Amino acid sequence: MKLIKQTRKKHKLYLSLVFLMIASIALVSCDPSLSALEFDLPDEGTIADATPPAANFSATQSTIDWRMYNFANFSTSATTYAWDFGDGNTSTAIDGVNTYPGEGTYTVTLTASDALGVTSTYSEIIEVVEPEAVAVPDPIIINADFDLLPKSSGSDCSCAGWINKDIGDQGESSSGNGGSNNVIKFDNNEPDHIYQEFEVTPNSFYTMTVVVAFQGSIGGSYPSSLELRVLAGSGYINSYMPTYYTNTVDFPQEDWGYTSISQVEMAANNLLNETIVHPNNTSYNAYTFIFNSGANDSVALFVRGIGGPATGGAGGNFGYNSGDEEIRMDSVTITANN
Amino acid sequence: MKLFKKPYFLILALAFFACEDDFLSPVPTSAIAADTFYANETELLNGVINMYDGIQGVNALDNSDSRLNHAIQIEFYVTEMRSDNTRTKSSEGEAAQFENYTLRPTNGIVYDYYRSFYDVLNRANIVLANLGVASEANAPKIEAEAKFVRAYAHFNLVRLFGDIPLADRVIGIADTEIQFTRVPKAQVYELIVSDLTTAIASLDNTYKNRASLAAAQALLAKVYLTLGTNYVQAQQLCEAIMGSGFGLQPNFNDVFYTENTNEIIFAIGFVSNPATDSQSFSAEWLNSVGRSSGVNYVTTEAAAALDALGGTRAPFSYRLDPAQPTQRQVAKYFPNGENGGPTGVVFTSNPRAAGNDWIVIRYADVLLMHVEAIMAGNNSTSVQAALDSFELVRLRAGLLGDDDGTITKQELLDERRVELAFENHRLFDLIRLGAAQDVLSAFSAANGYSFNSTDILLPIPQREINLSRGMMQQNPGY
């Protein structure tokens, strides 16, 4: 209250002071060197772009023509786009489409800009390749000639790489067909077998050729036969992942994908199930079979001698035995039918 | 003690009473509370049915509150109407944003679908969280069923929205970190594959309106085909279903008007009465029979494809709108099997309370997935097994098998389009087989729409972006 009274008393003095202040402010504000520093609006571009563009795209080969590529624009905060497709063609559309002259490697660059003129570029190298039907490769079979090679335990054997102790006894090293220690023998009256897993291309046909000789028939009540099965990888025991060894010495001898004969004999697991009966000669004969890999990228070849009584043979008890005659196998060849 | 003579004691005593648990959160006596409900297996089985109730969604006839979830009943908007198969009758309103590729993040139908399927995920996670009350014998089955539903919901969401928050457990109100963190698609698919693998181990083929072994196998096959990996496993899964006694209905029309036939692998069940378990989409697809003037109308492109390639399927797939013969309607889901008479709008039952089941997976889809798995990402296949499956689907339609012994990717896409038209497959087929940009940009240009590659994904609903306070980033292009 006191202040107001004083103000009123000194009204005139204040009024003149106010005028003086206004005058001085007016003078100061007319000074270009000061005003420019403090009150002017910022120039264009003096404030950083808070949402700068970020260029990004993905490329996919068109389903219409293999030379044509679609580019999906995933840029953010941009308004204009410039495409350089790497073959001399350009575009300013949002999504890019380009048909290339032919096979080759091209660098595609997208420059995305916003309305403030800030740009961002993103490049990707694409390889334009004509899709071709790829030939199915031949599967890789280790020790397909049954040579005397090191196995993971003990002595060398023609059976190296071919042992699955859960479903049979190993075959024996033997000689024949003009060589020595170069064939595998399925002993008479024993549950001898060979087993190996290998990689295949799904839904492909393969031709398998085996060269086999039988010992002369003894004319008994248990003639030997050789049974060949190609077993589906889909029938492997749960969560089994096959390993494809390249050296016979690395092959384990048990705990494979097939661990029981009942699993082997399930019809759904058999892509091929053939039996070679005694040919009534003792020479090495070639037998050819065709199988389709179906919905499998891995299969197992299982061969055993059969014809004997289920039990009572020499060797392990697996519910099967070879018959009266020895059988020898010189080689197995599997090729893709392209 | 001196303390006891003063009122301090009273205050102290009151403080103790106030700390009793049920004082601030009493157990309601007149309603069921989720915290205490799942006390035994019977109650948990109610939780299992509750998952399917979530997928059913609410029929607006029963309760027209637009904040309710409509789930599968509005799925055609976010899938079929974004493909070249269907559109709205009059290109109006929020619904038309789908067909002309002008979707806004504020679109209410997109938000509805998003929250619907997170609600389904929540229902599945509640079952999983309460598995402890189930008997040892039944717990694996209930777990399998809940994980199937969880995989199904995640798979729908990840295909539509891209990176999404992962609902691998019950998400509480305070779990904002989980609610608004978009995890990479690969991580979502990891959970989907793991959930379906668990489901396959314990399910059987008892149900068609609930999870089954074949449904889980088919869904996992489709997941592998979508990822473009594990083609051999996808083929094995299809072959497992093909050896399980399913088959095609001899008459294509019976697929849609005879329920739970041998061809159905998984369908969302609806009944016309009571309204709470009925669906509204059958009416919405007709001319002003539902709440809209007509949605999911057939494009000229889809009609032309059906005429040229559909064989006997064409007349059972679409018809001219009797009330407006320049327009075409879907013929697969007439409400309760009634086609509306000569005008297309007269019914004896209430068309807005339709009981038609929504088919999610049927055998023809599996046969064509079998072809796709064998094609294994290539442009064609001549494998006999693929030709056989392809032929089965075509023979039913009065057509012959593939004419030159080689099924191309284009032929497979066409066959899927005419066999599964208006069953919400087309958009996903185009994306999965790499043809979405080719086909939809041409379709958009021909119709004056504005398709860009970013339209392949839906926008994250704006409400979620807002609630996330900057944690959630929008998909590019929105």
XYZ file of C-alpha atoms in Angstrom, chain A residues 62-64 68 70-75 94-95 131 202-203 234 294-297, chain B residues 232 235-236 239 374 379 383 409-410 433-435 437-438 451-454 476-477:
40
model
C 10.047 -61.692 -59.333
C 7.894 -64.755 -59.880
C 7.074 -63.502 -63.382
C 13.009 -58.969 -62.942
C 11.106 -56.233 -56.946
C 12.507 -53.825 -54.402
C 10.385 -53.252 -51.321
C 11.048 -49.814 -49.865
C 11.311 -49.913 -46.063
C 12.762 -46.402 -45.639
C 8.501 -45.578 -53.971
C 8.998 -49.268 -54.691
C 17.186 -70.511 -61.690
C 14.461 -85.547 -51.039
C 11.996 -86.947 -53.595
C 12.117 -90.152 -40.935
C 10.687 -89.538 -50.585
C 10.399 -87.053 -47.736
C 13.909 -87.734 -46.454
C 17.231 -85.962 -46.652
C 11.567 -82.128 -45.743
C 6.574 -82.798 -46.380
C 6.778 -85.433 -43.639
C 2.379 -87.101 -45.321
C 8.162 -80.920 -52.406
C 10.050 -72.658 -59.312
C 7.991 -85.277 -58.501
C 4.861 -72.069 -58.737
C 2.326 -70.025 -60.716
C 5.484 -67.798 -52.397
C 7.197 -64.451 -53.044
C 4.525 -63.118 -55.403
C 4.646 -57.467 -54.721
C 4.266 -58.648 -58.323
C -0.307 -50.431 -53.035
C 3.283 -50.143 -51.818
C 5.471 -52.947 -50.551
C 5.027 -51.634 -47.005
C 7.630 -48.469 -42.238
C 5.192 -46.725 -44.558
